[in-house]
Every structure is written in C-alpha cells, then in structure tokens.
Short mmCIF file of C-alpha atoms in Angstrom, two decimals:
data_model
loop_
_atom_site.label_atom_id
_atom_site.label_comp_id
_atom_site.label_asym_id
_atom_site.label_seq_id
_atom_site.Cartn_x
_atom_site.Cartn_y
_atom_site.Cartn_z
CA UNK Y 1 116.60 21.04 4.95
CA UNK Y 2 114.83 23.22 7.80
CA UNK Y 3 113.74 21.29 11.27
CA UNK Y 4 110.92 23.38 11.42
CA UNK Y 5 108.87 21.04 9.40
CA UNK Y 6 109.27 18.05 11.53
CA UNK Y 7 107.53 20.62 14.89
CA UNK Y 8 103.90 19.60 15.56
CA UNK Y 9 101.19 21.97 14.90
CA UNK Y 10 101.08 22.59 18.63
CA UNK Y 11 104.91 23.48 18.64
CA UNK Y 12 104.73 25.89 15.65
CA UNK Y 13 101.25 27.16 16.65
CA UNK Y 14 102.88 28.24 19.94
CA UNK Y 15 105.99 29.65 18.55
CA UNK Y 16 104.39 31.83 15.85
CA UNK Y 17 101.94 33.60 18.80
CA UNK Y 18 105.41 34.25 20.72
CA UNK Y 19 107.13 35.70 17.60
CA UNK Y 20 109.96 33.53 17.88
CA UNK Y 21 109.11 32.26 14.35
CA UNK Y 22 107.37 33.83 11.38
CA UNK Y 23 105.01 32.41 9.19
CA UNK Y 24 106.92 32.71 6.62
CA UNK Y 25 110.03 31.11 7.38
CA UNK Y 26 107.55 28.42 7.80
CA UNK Y 27 105.95 28.01 4.84
CA UNK Y 28 109.27 28.99 3.04
CA UNK Y 29 110.46 25.97 4.95
CA UNK Y 30 107.65 23.36 3.59
CA UNK Y 31 107.65 24.62 -0.03
CA UNK Y 32 111.30 23.88 -0.21
CA UNK Y 33 110.80 20.71 1.29
CA UNK Y 34 108.18 19.84 -1.50
CA UNK Y 35 110.24 21.34 -4.46
CA UNK Y 36 112.77 19.16 -3.26
CA UNK Y 37 110.88 16.10 -2.44
CA UNK Y 38 107.69 15.58 -4.26
CA UNK Y 39 108.93 14.96 -7.61
CA UNK Y 40 109.49 11.38 -5.95
CA UNK Y 41 107.11 11.74 -3.69
CA UNK Y 42 104.04 12.52 -5.71
CA UNK Y 43 102.04 13.34 -2.58
CA UNK Y 44 100.77 16.76 -4.57
CA UNK Y 45 98.67 17.26 -7.27
CA UNK Y 46 99.03 21.37 -7.27
CA UNK Y 47 101.65 23.03 -5.05
CA UNK Y 48 99.94 26.56 -4.35
CA UNK Y 49 103.24 28.45 -3.86
CA UNK Y 50 102.24 31.68 -4.19
CA UNK Y 51 99.09 31.72 -2.29
CA UNK Y 52 100.87 30.14 0.12
CA UNK Y 53 103.68 32.91 0.86
CA UNK Y 54 101.39 35.49 0.44
CA UNK Y 55 99.34 34.04 2.98
CA UNK Y 56 101.77 33.62 5.60
CA UNK Y 57 103.03 37.59 4.65
CA UNK Y 58 99.32 38.20 5.49
CA UNK Y 59 100.08 35.91 8.64
CA UNK Y 60 103.44 37.76 9.85
CA UNK Y 61 101.84 41.19 9.18
CA UNK Y 62 98.79 40.37 11.70
CA UNK Y 63 100.96 38.54 13.97
CA UNK Y 64 103.14 41.93 14.44
CA UNK Y 65 99.87 43.77 14.49
CA UNK Y 66 98.83 42.07 17.47
CA UNK Y 67 95.90 41.43 15.66
CA UNK Y 68 93.65 38.08 17.89
CA UNK Y 69 95.23 35.21 16.30
CA UNK Y 70 93.25 31.83 14.95
CA UNK Y 71 94.31 28.85 16.44
CA UNK Y 72 95.87 27.39 13.15
CA UNK Y 73 97.19 30.84 12.25
CA UNK Y 74 100.92 30.57 10.14
CA UNK Y 75 100.25 26.14 10.10
CA UNK Y 76 100.69 25.11 6.67
CA UNK Y 77 98.63 22.04 5.93
CA UNK Y 78 97.50 20.69 2.58
CA UNK Y 79 94.24 19.47 1.84
CA UNK Y 80 92.64 16.17 -0.41
CA UNK Y 81 92.31 17.07 -3.90
CA UNK Y 82 88.81 16.77 -3.48
CA UNK Y 83 88.32 19.24 -1.14
CA UNK Y 84 86.94 22.20 -3.10
CA UNK Y 85 89.03 25.05 -2.93
CA UNK Y 86 87.71 28.71 -4.66
CA UNK Y 87 90.19 29.53 -7.34
CA UNK Y 88 92.37 26.91 -7.34
CA UNK Y 89 91.70 23.57 -9.48
CA UNK Y 90 90.20 20.33 -7.58
CA UNK Y 91 90.79 17.69 -9.49
CA UNK Y 92 89.41 14.44 -7.20
CA UNK Y 93 92.27 12.81 -8.73
CA UNK Y 94 90.59 12.52 -11.94
CA UNK Y 95 90.34 13.24 -14.88
CA UNK Y 96 87.17 14.07 -15.57
CA UNK Y 97 87.71 16.78 -12.97
CA UNK Y 98 91.34 17.93 -13.75
CA UNK Y 99 90.05 21.63 -15.52
CA UNK Y 100 87.33 22.33 -12.29
CA UNK Y 101 88.27 25.27 -10.68
CA UNK Y 102 85.66 26.01 -7.94
CA UNK Y 103 83.77 29.52 -6.89
CA UNK Y 104 84.07 28.69 -3.21
CA UNK Y 105 85.69 26.87 -0.63
CA UNK Y 106 84.71 23.78 0.72
CA UNK Y 107 83.23 24.79 4.36
CA UNK Y 108 86.01 22.83 5.65
CA UNK Y 109 88.60 24.62 3.57
CA UNK Y 110 87.46 27.84 4.56
CA UNK Y 111 86.89 26.60 8.48
CA UNK Y 112 90.50 26.45 8.27
CA UNK Y 113 91.85 29.23 6.72
CA UNK Y 114 89.58 31.13 9.29
CA UNK Y 115 91.34 29.61 12.02
CA UNK Y 116 94.48 30.66 10.19
CA UNK Y 117 96.17 27.75 8.71
CA UNK Y 118 97.67 28.40 5.69
CA UNK Y 119 96.50 26.17 2.18
CA UNK Y 120 100.34 25.02 0.99
CA UNK Y 121 98.21 22.93 -1.94
CA UNK Y 122 95.95 20.02 -2.83
CA UNK Y 123 97.12 16.13 -2.74
CA UNK Y 124 97.11 13.25 -4.20
CA UNK Y 125 94.39 10.59 -3.77
CA UNK Y 126 92.99 7.76 -5.40
CA UNK Y 127 90.64 8.59 -8.51
CA UNK Y 128 87.12 9.82 -6.38
CA UNK Y 129 88.51 8.19 -3.37
CA UNK Y 130 87.39 5.26 -4.83
CA UNK Y 131 90.15 2.95 -4.12
CA UNK Y 132 91.94 1.74 -0.89
CA UNK Y 133 95.07 1.48 -1.92
CA UNK Y 134 95.96 5.47 -2.82
CA UNK Y 135 97.11 4.22 -6.35
CA UNK Y 136 95.97 7.43 -9.68
CA UNK Y 137 97.49 6.64 -13.10
CA UNK Y 138 96.71 10.62 -14.11
CA UNK Y 139 98.74 12.36 -11.64
CA UNK Y 140 101.26 8.70 -10.76
CA UNK Y 141 100.85 6.64 -7.39
CA UNK Y 142 102.39 8.32 -4.16
CA UNK Y 143 105.62 6.72 -2.97
CA UNK Y 144 105.01 5.64 0.78
CA UNK Y 145 108.10 7.16 2.21
CA UNK Y 146 108.94 4.49 4.35
CA UNK Y 147 110.57 2.87 1.93
CA UNK Y 148 112.49 4.29 -0.14
CA UNK Y 149 114.22 1.18 -2.32
CA UNK Y 150 110.28 -0.06 -3.07
CA UNK Y 151 107.72 1.44 -4.76
CA UNK Y 152 104.86 0.86 -2.06
CA UNK Y 153 101.12 1.73 -1.34
CA UNK Y 154 100.20 4.48 0.72
CA UNK Y 155 96.99 3.40 1.30
CA UNK Y 156 94.21 5.23 0.07
CA UNK Y 157 91.93 6.81 -0.79
CA UNK Y 158 93.79 9.93 1.24
CA UNK Y 159 97.12 8.52 -0.07
CA UNK Y 160 98.55 12.03 -0.79
CA UNK Y 161 97.41 13.05 2.85
CA UNK Y 162 99.35 10.27 4.51
CA UNK Y 163 102.24 11.22 2.63
CA UNK Y 164 102.69 14.29 3.19
CA UNK Y 165 102.85 14.15 6.76
CA UNK Y 166 104.59 11.52 7.19
CA UNK Y 167 107.58 12.91 5.20
CA UNK Y 168 106.80 16.72 6.38
CA UNK Y 169 105.64 18.17 3.34
CA UNK Y 170 102.81 19.43 5.31
CA UNK Y 171 102.29 20.24 8.79
CA UNK Y 172 98.48 18.55 8.57
CA UNK Y 173 96.28 17.49 6.27
CA UNK Y 174 92.91 16.78 5.46
CA UNK Y 175 91.30 13.54 4.09
CA UNK Y 176 88.31 11.73 3.56
CA UNK Y 177 86.88 8.36 4.70
CA UNK Y 178 84.19 6.31 3.12
CA UNK Y 179 85.78 2.99 3.99
CA UNK Y 180 88.65 3.72 5.81
CA UNK Y 181 90.87 6.28 3.55
CA UNK Y 182 91.84 8.04 6.56
CA UNK Y 183 92.50 5.57 9.23
CA UNK Y 184 94.14 2.98 6.28
CA UNK Y 185 96.91 5.63 4.89
CA UNK Y 186 97.10 6.83 8.47
CA UNK Y 187 98.35 3.41 9.21
CA UNK Y 188 100.30 2.51 6.24
CA UNK Y 189 102.23 5.96 6.61
CA UNK Y 190 102.90 6.15 9.98
CA UNK Y 191 100.48 8.89 10.91
CA UNK Y 192 97.79 10.02 13.19
CA UNK Y 193 94.26 11.10 11.95
CA UNK Y 194 90.93 10.72 12.87
CA UNK Y 195 87.45 9.92 11.00
CA UNK Y 196 84.65 12.51 13.37
CA UNK Y 197 81.29 10.74 13.70
CA UNK Y 198 79.11 11.31 10.76
CA UNK Y 199 77.25 14.37 11.62
CA UNK Y 200 80.21 16.22 13.44
CA UNK Y 201 82.01 17.90 10.16
CA UNK Y 202 80.56 19.55 7.08
CA UNK Y 203 80.40 17.42 3.38
CA UNK Y 204 79.59 20.33 2.02
CA UNK Y 205 82.48 21.62 -1.13
CA UNK Y 206 83.69 17.97 -1.09
CA UNK Y 207 83.07 15.56 -4.01
CA UNK Y 208 81.41 12.86 -2.55
CA UNK Y 209 82.30 9.23 -2.98
CA UNK Y 210 79.00 7.71 -1.21
CA UNK Y 211 77.15 10.16 0.67
CA UNK Y 212 76.45 8.34 3.78
CA UNK Y 213 78.96 6.58 4.09
CA UNK Y 214 81.42 9.78 3.44
CA UNK Y 215 83.29 11.24 6.56
CA UNK Y 216 85.79 14.42 6.52
CA UNK Y 217 88.53 14.45 8.84
CA UNK Y 218 92.48 15.86 9.91
CA UNK Y 219 95.54 13.26 9.21
CA UNK Y 220 98.41 14.67 11.18
CA UNK Y 221 101.76 13.21 13.27
CA UNK Y 222 99.96 13.74 16.52
CA UNK Y 223 96.96 13.37 18.30
CA UNK Y 224 97.00 16.60 19.49
CA UNK Y 225 97.78 17.83 16.20
CA UNK Y 226 94.78 16.24 14.52
CA UNK Y 227 92.48 17.79 17.62
CA UNK Y 228 93.40 21.01 17.01
CA UNK Y 229 92.54 20.60 13.48
CA UNK Y 230 89.54 19.01 14.39
CA UNK Y 231 88.15 22.07 16.61
CA UNK Y 232 88.84 24.07 13.87
CA UNK Y 233 86.34 22.31 10.98
CA UNK Y 234 83.82 20.76 13.29
CA UNK Y 235 80.04 22.02 13.82
CA UNK Y 236 77.04 22.35 12.15
CA UNK Y 237 77.45 23.93 8.51
CA UNK Y 238 73.96 25.09 7.30
CA UNK Y 239 75.05 24.01 3.62
CA UNK Y 240 74.92 20.38 4.83
CA UNK Y 241 71.88 19.14 6.20
CA UNK Y 242 73.34 16.00 7.71
CA UNK Y 243 75.78 18.32 10.37
CA UNK Y 244 75.11 18.14 14.38
CA UNK Y 245 74.07 21.34 15.94
CA UNK Y 246 75.79 19.68 19.63
CA UNK Y 247 78.09 22.09 20.47
CA UNK Y 248 81.44 21.29 19.83
CA UNK Y 249 83.70 20.74 22.87
CA UNK Y 250 87.47 22.32 23.45
CA UNK Y 251 89.31 18.89 22.31
CA UNK Y 252 92.84 20.14 23.29
CA UNK Y 253 91.81 20.73 26.84
CA UNK Y 254 90.21 17.08 27.04
CA UNK Y 255 93.52 15.79 26.42
CA UNK Y 256 95.01 14.91 29.99
CA UNK Y 257 97.12 12.12 29.43
CA UNK Y 258 94.64 10.24 31.89
CA UNK Y 259 93.50 6.80 30.92
CA UNK Y 260 92.86 5.31 34.49
CA UNK Y 261 89.45 3.83 35.13
CA UNK Y 262 88.61 4.13 31.63
CA UNK Y 263 86.69 1.07 30.08
CA UNK Y 264 88.86 -0.56 26.90
CA UNK Y 265 87.28 -3.16 24.95
CA UNK Y 266 90.22 -4.97 22.65
CA UNK Y 267 87.80 -6.30 19.05
CA UNK Y 268 89.66 -9.89 19.10
CA UNK Y 269 87.17 -11.65 17.08
CA UNK Y 270 87.50 -10.96 12.97
CA UNK Y 271 89.81 -7.77 13.95
CA UNK Y 272 92.70 -9.44 16.14
CA UNK Y 273 92.17 -12.72 14.40
CA UNK Y 274 92.14 -10.86 10.73
CA UNK Y 275 95.81 -9.25 11.05
CA UNK Y 276 99.09 -11.10 10.69
CA UNK Y 277 101.43 -11.72 14.15
CA UNK Y 278 103.23 -8.60 14.03
CA UNK Y 279 100.35 -6.38 13.70
CA UNK Y 280 98.41 -8.34 16.36
CA UNK Y 281 101.18 -8.20 18.92
CA UNK Y 282 101.30 -4.46 18.06
CA UNK Y 283 97.93 -3.96 19.05
CA UNK Y 284 98.02 -6.04 21.86
CA UNK Y 285 101.21 -4.63 23.50
CA UNK Y 286 98.84 -1.28 23.12
CA UNK Y 287 96.45 -2.61 25.16
CA UNK Y 288 98.89 -3.43 27.76
CA UNK Y 289 100.13 -0.49 27.91
CA UNK Y 290 96.77 1.46 28.27
CA UNK Y 291 95.92 -0.94 30.99
CA UNK Y 292 99.36 -0.42 32.96
CA UNK Y 293 98.00 3.52 33.18
CA UNK Y 294 95.40 2.27 34.74
CA UNK Y 295 92.58 1.27 31.90
CA UNK Y 296 90.31 -1.45 32.32
CA UNK Y 297 90.80 -3.83 29.22
CA UNK Y 298 88.65 -6.94 28.31
CA UNK Y 299 87.86 -8.80 24.68
CA UNK Y 300 84.56 -8.05 23.44
CA UNK Y 301 83.34 -9.18 20.15
CA UNK Y 302 81.32 -7.36 17.11
CA UNK Y 303 79.36 -10.53 16.31
CA UNK Y 304 77.91 -8.50 12.70
CA UNK Y 305 81.30 -8.36 11.70
CA UNK Y 306 80.89 -10.78 9.12
CA UNK Y 307 78.48 -9.18 7.81
CA UNK Y 308 79.71 -5.67 7.07
CA UNK Y 309 82.03 -6.29 3.73
CA UNK Y 310 78.25 -7.23 2.06
CA UNK Y 311 76.40 -4.46 3.66
CA UNK Y 312 79.56 -1.69 2.94
CA UNK Y 313 79.68 -2.71 -0.94
CA UNK Y 314 75.27 -2.54 -1.45
CA UNK Y 315 75.54 0.90 -0.17
CA UNK Y 316 78.94 2.27 -1.37
CA UNK Y 317 78.38 0.78 -4.50
CA UNK Y 318 74.51 2.08 -5.17
CA UNK Y 319 75.90 5.75 -4.29
CA UNK Y 320 79.11 5.96 -5.42
CA UNK Y 321 77.49 4.98 -9.18
CA UNK Y 322 74.68 7.22 -8.90
CA UNK Y 323 77.22 10.33 -8.50
CA UNK Y 324 78.90 8.96 -11.40
CA UNK Y 325 75.61 8.01 -13.26
CA UNK Y 326 76.36 10.87 -16.08
CA UNK Y 327 79.58 11.11 -16.73
CA UNK Y 328 79.94 6.63 -16.43
CA UNK Y 329 77.50 7.29 -19.69
CA UNK Y 330 79.66 10.04 -21.60
CA UNK Y 331 82.86 10.12 -20.67
CA UNK Y 332 83.42 6.03 -19.24
CA UNK Y 333 87.10 5.70 -21.40
CA UNK Y 334 88.11 8.48 -18.92
CA UNK Y 335 88.06 6.92 -16.11
CA UNK Y 336 90.89 4.50 -14.76
CA UNK Y 337 90.07 1.19 -15.51
CA UNK Y 338 89.84 -0.26 -11.89
CA UNK Y 339 87.69 2.77 -10.57
CA UNK Y 340 85.54 2.13 -13.94
CA UNK Y 341 85.15 -1.38 -12.52
CA UNK Y 342 84.28 -0.77 -9.24
CA UNK Y 343 82.02 1.91 -9.88
CA UNK Y 344 80.45 -0.20 -12.83
CA UNK Y 345 79.20 -2.99 -10.07
CA UNK Y 346 77.19 -0.24 -8.65
CA UNK Y 347 74.42 -1.36 -11.75
CA UNK Y 348 74.05 -4.98 -9.87
CA UNK Y 349 72.72 -3.71 -6.85
CA UNK Y 350 69.16 -3.84 -6.44
CA UNK Y 351 67.15 -1.22 -4.47
CA UNK Y 352 65.69 -4.35 -1.97
CA UNK Y 353 69.33 -5.22 -1.91
CA UNK Y 354 70.16 -1.58 -0.79
CA UNK Y 355 67.31 -1.27 1.37
CA UNK Y 356 68.25 -4.57 3.10
CA UNK Y 357 71.85 -3.11 3.80
CA UNK Y 358 70.64 -0.30 5.12
CA UNK Y 359 68.78 -2.61 7.62
CA UNK Y 360 71.86 -4.71 8.33
CA UNK Y 361 73.43 -1.17 9.21
CA UNK Y 362 71.36 0.09 11.90
CA UNK Y 363 71.99 -3.55 13.41
CA UNK Y 364 74.98 -2.94 13.00
CA UNK Y 365 74.99 0.54 14.42
CA UNK Y 366 73.25 -0.57 17.20
CA UNK Y 367 75.79 -3.55 18.27
CA UNK Y 368 78.61 -0.89 18.23
CA UNK Y 369 76.30 1.21 20.37
CA UNK Y 370 75.66 -1.52 23.00
CA UNK Y 371 79.25 -2.33 22.83
CA UNK Y 372 80.25 1.10 23.69
CA UNK Y 373 77.24 1.32 26.64
CA UNK Y 374 79.54 -0.63 28.83
CA UNK Y 375 83.62 0.15 27.35
CA UNK Y 376 84.66 4.22 26.72
CA UNK Y 377 86.48 3.11 23.78
CA UNK Y 378 87.30 0.02 21.41
CA UNK Y 379 90.44 -1.05 19.80
CA UNK Y 380 91.56 -2.54 17.07
CA UNK Y 381 94.27 -2.66 14.57
CA UNK Y 382 93.36 -0.80 11.52
CA UNK Y 383 94.76 -2.57 8.52
CA UNK Y 384 95.74 -6.43 9.03
CA UNK Y 385 98.55 -6.07 6.29
CA UNK Y 386 101.15 -2.91 5.98
CA UNK Y 387 102.18 -1.20 3.18
CA UNK Y 388 102.44 -3.74 -0.04
CA UNK Y 389 104.50 -2.97 -3.59
CA UNK Y 390 102.66 -1.02 -6.16
CA UNK Y 391 101.17 -3.73 -8.38
CA UNK Y 392 101.34 -6.13 -6.11
CA UNK Y 393 97.52 -7.70 -5.74
CA UNK Y 394 97.64 -10.63 -3.10
CA UNK Y 395 99.47 -11.07 0.66
CA UNK Y 396 100.12 -13.89 2.59
CA UNK Y 397 99.09 -13.59 6.37
CA UNK Y 398 99.59 -16.59 8.25
CA UNK Y 399 99.97 -18.98 5.03
CA UNK Y 400 96.72 -18.03 3.96
CA UNK Y 401 96.48 -15.86 0.48
CA UNK Y 402 94.60 -13.04 0.66
CA UNK Y 403 93.67 -10.04 -1.53
CA UNK Y 404 95.34 -6.54 -0.74
CA UNK Y 405 92.56 -4.38 -1.69
CA UNK Y 406 90.09 -6.41 0.52
CA UNK Y 407 91.95 -6.75 3.78
CA UNK Y 408 93.01 -2.84 3.37
CA UNK Y 409 89.39 -2.36 4.17
CA UNK Y 410 88.35 -5.38 6.22
CA UNK Y 411 88.62 -3.89 9.62
CA UNK Y 412 87.58 -0.44 9.33
CA UNK Y 413 84.41 -0.71 7.10
CA UNK Y 414 82.15 -1.30 10.15
CA UNK Y 415 83.01 2.45 11.49
CA UNK Y 416 81.49 3.79 8.02
CA UNK Y 417 78.54 1.73 8.43
CA UNK Y 418 78.13 2.89 11.99
CA UNK Y 419 78.98 6.40 11.74
CA UNK Y 420 81.31 6.31 14.97
CA UNK Y 421 84.46 8.43 15.60
CA UNK Y 422 87.51 6.50 15.06
CA UNK Y 423 91.06 7.81 15.79
CA UNK Y 424 94.03 5.78 13.76
CA UNK Y 425 97.33 6.09 15.74
CA UNK Y 426 100.38 4.21 14.76
CA UNK Y 427 101.24 1.18 17.03
CA UNK Y 428 104.37 -0.03 15.75
CA UNK Y 429 106.82 -1.08 12.65
CA UNK Y 430 108.03 -4.62 11.34
CA UNK Y 431 111.19 -5.13 11.36
CA UNK Y 432 111.75 -3.77 7.91
CA UNK Y 433 110.65 -0.76 9.25
CA UNK Y 434 107.18 -0.52 7.53
CA UNK Y 435 104.64 0.93 10.00
CA UNK Y 436 101.20 -0.05 11.90
CA UNK Y 437 98.30 1.42 13.05
CA UNK Y 438 95.58 1.08 15.42
CA UNK Y 439 92.08 2.07 15.84
CA UNK Y 440 90.18 3.43 18.64
CA UNK Y 441 86.72 4.07 18.41
CA UNK Y 442 84.12 5.96 20.58
CA UNK Y 443 80.36 6.97 21.16
CA UNK Y 444 78.72 8.65 18.68
CA UNK Y 445 79.90 12.54 19.18
CA UNK Y 446 82.45 11.62 21.58
CA UNK Y 447 85.72 12.51 19.87
CA UNK Y 448 87.15 14.21 22.87
CA UNK Y 449 87.38 10.71 24.59
CA UNK Y 450 88.80 8.96 21.32
CA UNK Y 451 91.47 11.63 21.34
CA UNK Y 452 92.32 11.83 25.00
CA UNK Y 453 92.65 7.97 24.69
CA UNK Y 454 94.70 8.88 21.53
CA UNK Y 455 96.89 11.27 22.87
CA UNK Y 456 97.19 9.38 26.29
CA UNK Y 457 98.75 6.22 24.05
CA UNK Y 458 101.20 8.60 22.52
CA UNK Y 459 102.80 10.26 25.58
CA UNK Y 460 103.54 6.42 26.57
CA UNK Y 461 104.96 5.98 23.05
CA UNK Y 462 107.07 7.16 20.48
CA UNK Y 463 106.17 5.67 17.49
CA UNK Y 464 104.55 8.79 15.95
CA UNK Y 465 108.11 10.69 16.67
CA UNK Y 466 109.53 8.46 14.17
CA UNK Y 467 110.64 9.65 10.82
CA UNK Y 468 110.57 7.83 7.79
CA UNK Y 469 113.70 6.96 5.50
CA UNK Y 470 112.81 8.65 2.03
CA UNK Y 471 114.92 11.51 1.52
CA UNK Y 472 116.42 12.97 -1.09
CA UNK Y 473 118.44 10.64 -2.18
CA UNK Y 474 115.01 8.37 -2.78
CA UNK Y 475 114.74 6.60 -6.73
CA UNK Y 476 112.31 8.97 -8.67
CA UNK Y 477 108.80 6.91 -8.87
CA UNK Y 478 108.42 5.21 -12.40
CA UNK Y 479 106.45 6.56 -15.30
CA UNK Y 480 102.58 4.98 -14.88
CA UNK Y 481 100.76 3.34 -17.57
CA UNK Y 482 98.85 6.31 -18.76
CA UNK Y 483 100.91 9.05 -18.40
CA UNK Y 484 100.51 11.93 -16.42
CA UNK Y 485 97.48 14.92 -16.07
CA UNK Y 486 98.31 18.18 -15.05
CA UNK O 1 72.31 -18.21 -4.78
CA UNK O 2 71.48 -18.47 -8.18
CA UNK O 3 73.96 -18.79 -10.47
CA UNK O 4 75.33 -15.55 -12.56
CA UNK O 5 75.08 -15.32 -16.58
CA UNK O 6 76.66 -12.89 -18.40
CA UNK O 7 73.47 -11.96 -20.49
CA UNK O 8 71.76 -11.45 -17.09
CA UNK O 9 74.49 -8.79 -16.56
CA UNK O 10 74.23 -7.39 -19.91
CA UNK O 11 69.95 -7.00 -19.53
CA UNK O 12 70.19 -5.36 -16.24
CA UNK O 13 73.37 -2.56 -17.67
CA UNK O 14 71.42 -2.38 -20.71
CA UNK O 15 68.04 -1.33 -18.85
CA UNK O 16 70.17 0.87 -16.82
CA UNK O 17 71.21 2.99 -20.40
CA UNK O 18 74.70 1.30 -20.18
CA UNK O 19 76.34 -0.02 -23.62
CA UNK O 20 78.71 -2.30 -22.20
CA UNK O 21 80.75 -4.82 -24.30
CA UNK O 22 80.90 -8.44 -23.63
CA UNK O 23 84.63 -8.21 -22.49
CA UNK O 24 83.89 -5.53 -20.10
CA UNK O 25 80.95 -7.57 -18.08
CA UNK O 26 83.22 -11.02 -18.69
CA UNK O 27 85.62 -8.66 -16.42
CA UNK O 28 82.88 -8.02 -14.25
CA UNK O 29 81.35 -11.28 -13.63
CA UNK O 30 83.43 -12.43 -10.95
CA UNK O 31 83.58 -9.46 -8.67
CA UNK O 32 79.77 -9.41 -8.96
CA UNK O 33 79.33 -13.12 -8.09
CA UNK O 34 81.86 -12.18 -4.81
CA UNK O 35 79.35 -9.30 -4.02
CA UNK O 36 76.52 -11.25 -4.34
CA UNK O 37 77.39 -13.76 -2.39
CA UNK O 38 78.66 -10.91 0.60
CA UNK O 39 75.06 -9.59 0.15
CA UNK O 40 73.80 -13.55 0.41
CA UNK O 41 75.20 -13.24 3.99
CA UNK O 42 73.13 -10.33 5.11
CA UNK O 43 70.38 -13.01 5.79
CA UNK O 44 72.11 -14.51 8.55
CA UNK O 45 71.05 -11.24 10.34
CA UNK O 46 68.09 -10.90 12.94
CA UNK O 47 65.99 -7.96 10.28
CA UNK O 48 62.77 -8.77 10.70
CA UNK O 49 62.12 -6.21 13.01
CA UNK O 50 64.74 -3.59 11.96
CA UNK O 51 64.23 -0.26 10.04
CA UNK O 52 66.58 0.96 7.54
CA UNK O 53 69.17 3.63 8.40
CA UNK O 54 67.73 5.67 5.92
CA UNK O 55 67.95 8.64 8.28
CA UNK O 56 70.76 9.62 11.03
CA UNK O 57 70.60 10.72 14.74
CA UNK O 58 71.65 14.34 13.90
CA UNK O 59 70.50 16.40 16.78
CA UNK O 60 67.85 19.01 14.70
CA UNK O 61 67.73 23.02 14.82
CA UNK O 62 71.14 25.78 14.61
CA UNK O 63 73.01 26.57 17.49
#
C-alpha cells in the first residue's frame, strides 16, 4: 500500500503545492486503504468514493492552472457522522437518522471544503455521541487498530475519527467533544487532537448532545496537523450565536518548538492520582521532558474536581433528553439500550438541580481560570486507563475495581464544563503496545499556546510517529447483536 | 439523601409523558441513585454568591 497515507497534512500540502504529487494520487491511496481495511476496522459509516475522486480531480486541475490554493488543498479528511453534509446522509451513528440527507453542510464542513480539503466519508461514532466507549450496535463498533487480535474499544464518542487517523484511513478527521469525545479516542488510538475553547468553532449543522457542553474540533496525527485544520475551521459564524468574534490567530506560525520559560501546572490530585501507574509515569515523564526544555513545572490542584461528575451529569443529561424528547416518546425502540437508558436519566434531574450544576460550573470555570492566571498551561492524563476489550465493563487500576465508562470521562469533563481549550497528544505506550494520552489545557481562546506546547512535546518524542500493528491480516470484527444498518 | 423509590421514578416519568415499564425503571434505579449522590456533592461547594453559568464570555459583535 502507498506510503502516502502516512504523510502528515503539512507534508502532503507541501508536496501538492510543489506539484510533486497530485490530489488524485493521494485520494486514491486513501480509498484503496479504506477498501482494504475498513471491513475490519469499521471506522466509516459512509465512504464518499465518487465525490472524493471528483473533488480530487478538480483539485488537480486547480493546481495545474496555477490557481490560489487553500491551506488544505487536496487533503483527504473524514467527518464524524454528526456533521451535516449536503447531499450525503448524516446518521449521527443512529437508526433514527439513518436516512437523513442534509440540504447544506455544517459550517465546519463548508469551511474545510473551502480550504481545499476533500471529504473521504463519514465516520463511525457512539450513537448520537452519547457514550465514551465508541460502541455502535447499528453500524458495528469500530476496532482499535492497536490490537489486531482482540476487539478493543477505540474510545468515544468519536471512535471512527480516532481509528481512521490512527490506521491511515484519513489524513485528518473531525470529532466532537461533550465530555471528552475528542480526547478519549485520541488517547486510546494514539493520535492528536484539540477540543477548542467553547465559542471558537461553530457548532452550526452539527447534531447536538448537550448544547452548552458540545465542542467541535480536529483530530490528526500531529499537533501541527490539528493546528492546520483548526485554522481553517475556527472563527465567528452567524449561524452559531455562541461563536466568538475574536480573530483567529495563524496557529501554525505559533508552533515555534519553544517552551522555555513557560509555566506548566501538573494536575496531580484527582488527575494523576486516578491514573494507573503506567499512565501516571508517562505523564510525569512528559512533564520532565518539558522541564528539560526550559519549562517551569509545578504541581497544582483543581479543588472542585470531585464535584465535576455531578455537575456534568446534570447538565448533559438534561440537555440531551431535551433534544431527544420527541424521539424518546415516539421511537424509543430505535435507540441502543445503553443510549436509551442514559437519555432516560435526564428525566430525573430537576430544574433546580440543573441550575445548581450550572452554578457549580461557574465555580469550576473560575477555578480553572485562577490556575491559568499563574500558569500558561496545565497538563494531566487524558484517561486513567488504556483501551479495554469491547464488552468489558470494569477494569482494575492499582488494585481498585473501576467502572470503564466512568473512568473514561473522569479526567476530561472538567474542561467541557469550563470551556477551556485542551489538546490531546500521545505520551507513551504500555508494554502490550496500547497508547496513552496527555491533555494540555490552556487559557480561554489561547489555543495557540496549547498547540505550541503540544507541538514542542512532539518535537521531543516519537509517540505520535508510531504506526499500529493492525493490518490486512487482522481478524474480522464480530457481528453485532442487532445487525447492521446501511 | 432520601432513598429513591420505583414508584417515585414512575410518577416523575409519567408526569413528563413517558410510559416506561416497571422493569425499565427498575434498571434505571441504581443509576439514578448513583447520579443523585454525585449531585448531592455539589452542596459541598460554596455556591451562595455564585450565579449559574447560563451565559458565556463570548465577545459580542461581528468581526
């Protein structure tokens, strides 16, 4: 198979602009790999083969004619299937929307296309993005490519996004993050990503989970690639009243590799302390590497971390059930049982509890702001555990039996409540070869510093360059209990 | 926290227009108890002078 699929977006862009490769070659290389591997990996719900080849040919002509090219010209990407795509079905991983064909693109999709990106297809996800494992009974659950023998979770809800980027099925992907859904699959699949500040990227045309917690962001193999995508997506959008009018910096120009003098807060209590030994050591090692490059690292504490779960539950559950109310009354049988049960929990949160949670959220946000007044970034593990086998509901961490689902979101949700930008980067592998991830949290609307630290860390390490063992010899994914839609 | 009863949950669901079976509600009960316990922990926070985060710090206007 072509080595083109392992080139970074930054490298592909350079080669396309220099006419050393054509967008058609690149898109064909990805389509061949999807054809070869996705029957097993199940990263895609819909592959847009003809549309992608058509766009690639148009992109090739534009290069030949010497037209001005966008920052992502000819780059094959894939979209979490809750981003509306004009003329292409958008399922949100559900049976309920399995035939929905939007009449217009989500703003983020339109902006990526305008920058020259080519959409390869729509990616698998936990149904309606309401689950951190990334499982899907309607389309089959994505297979984590870091274990060819055992069907392990990819992490969710943006499971297809994590798998597609990790396995070389797309150069970059769109994800969304309501409780960690970009950072969890990034950690479990060994890729990079960023949950931008709430208000930095438009949510217009993206199927919601919880309006006040949802963030849309890019996933790629490197922080540089995430920066390239974010630059094309971010900024004010009249279709989303929560977007900010602040100018969008040239993110890639800020990736200097320099961290000297930066003040880094290492979140130990609750965060590092929740993680298994290997994850904890990986993040501590990352902190030491930043320190060796001149950053000043000190331990900090988010005192309200223990209250995050209650606040995040009340807000997410209430908002999610409010969005799904009509279908939950008319088509409850069409939801996966786990998603249906979680949505039902929203019925038992009162208005006063919801507002108490929003008051707690204000306090948590202020506390994160206060920590970032004295530090440029905070670092913590993305997840306390690595990818578990599909169907496993509990995991042992340091002798404690823990719930897998609760563990996956334990360290990420605080920053959905606070809205701060968070990059996720791979920071090591277990002896079994499973990736681990680190979060880098920054000040509101300061994605530039977050990405700068992430990129600088990747210049010191090679975790992001490793390729998963999953190849064509991998066993086929088992059939799902309720069949496959579409 | 007061113990949560199946009857109370069924009544709440009914008031909201949901016709869930006893079995369905019974399955939810431990999850409701767990999440309500987490919600109770919010009382440990000093929220007296804190307004809810129902707005956002989005700079206004258009570019």
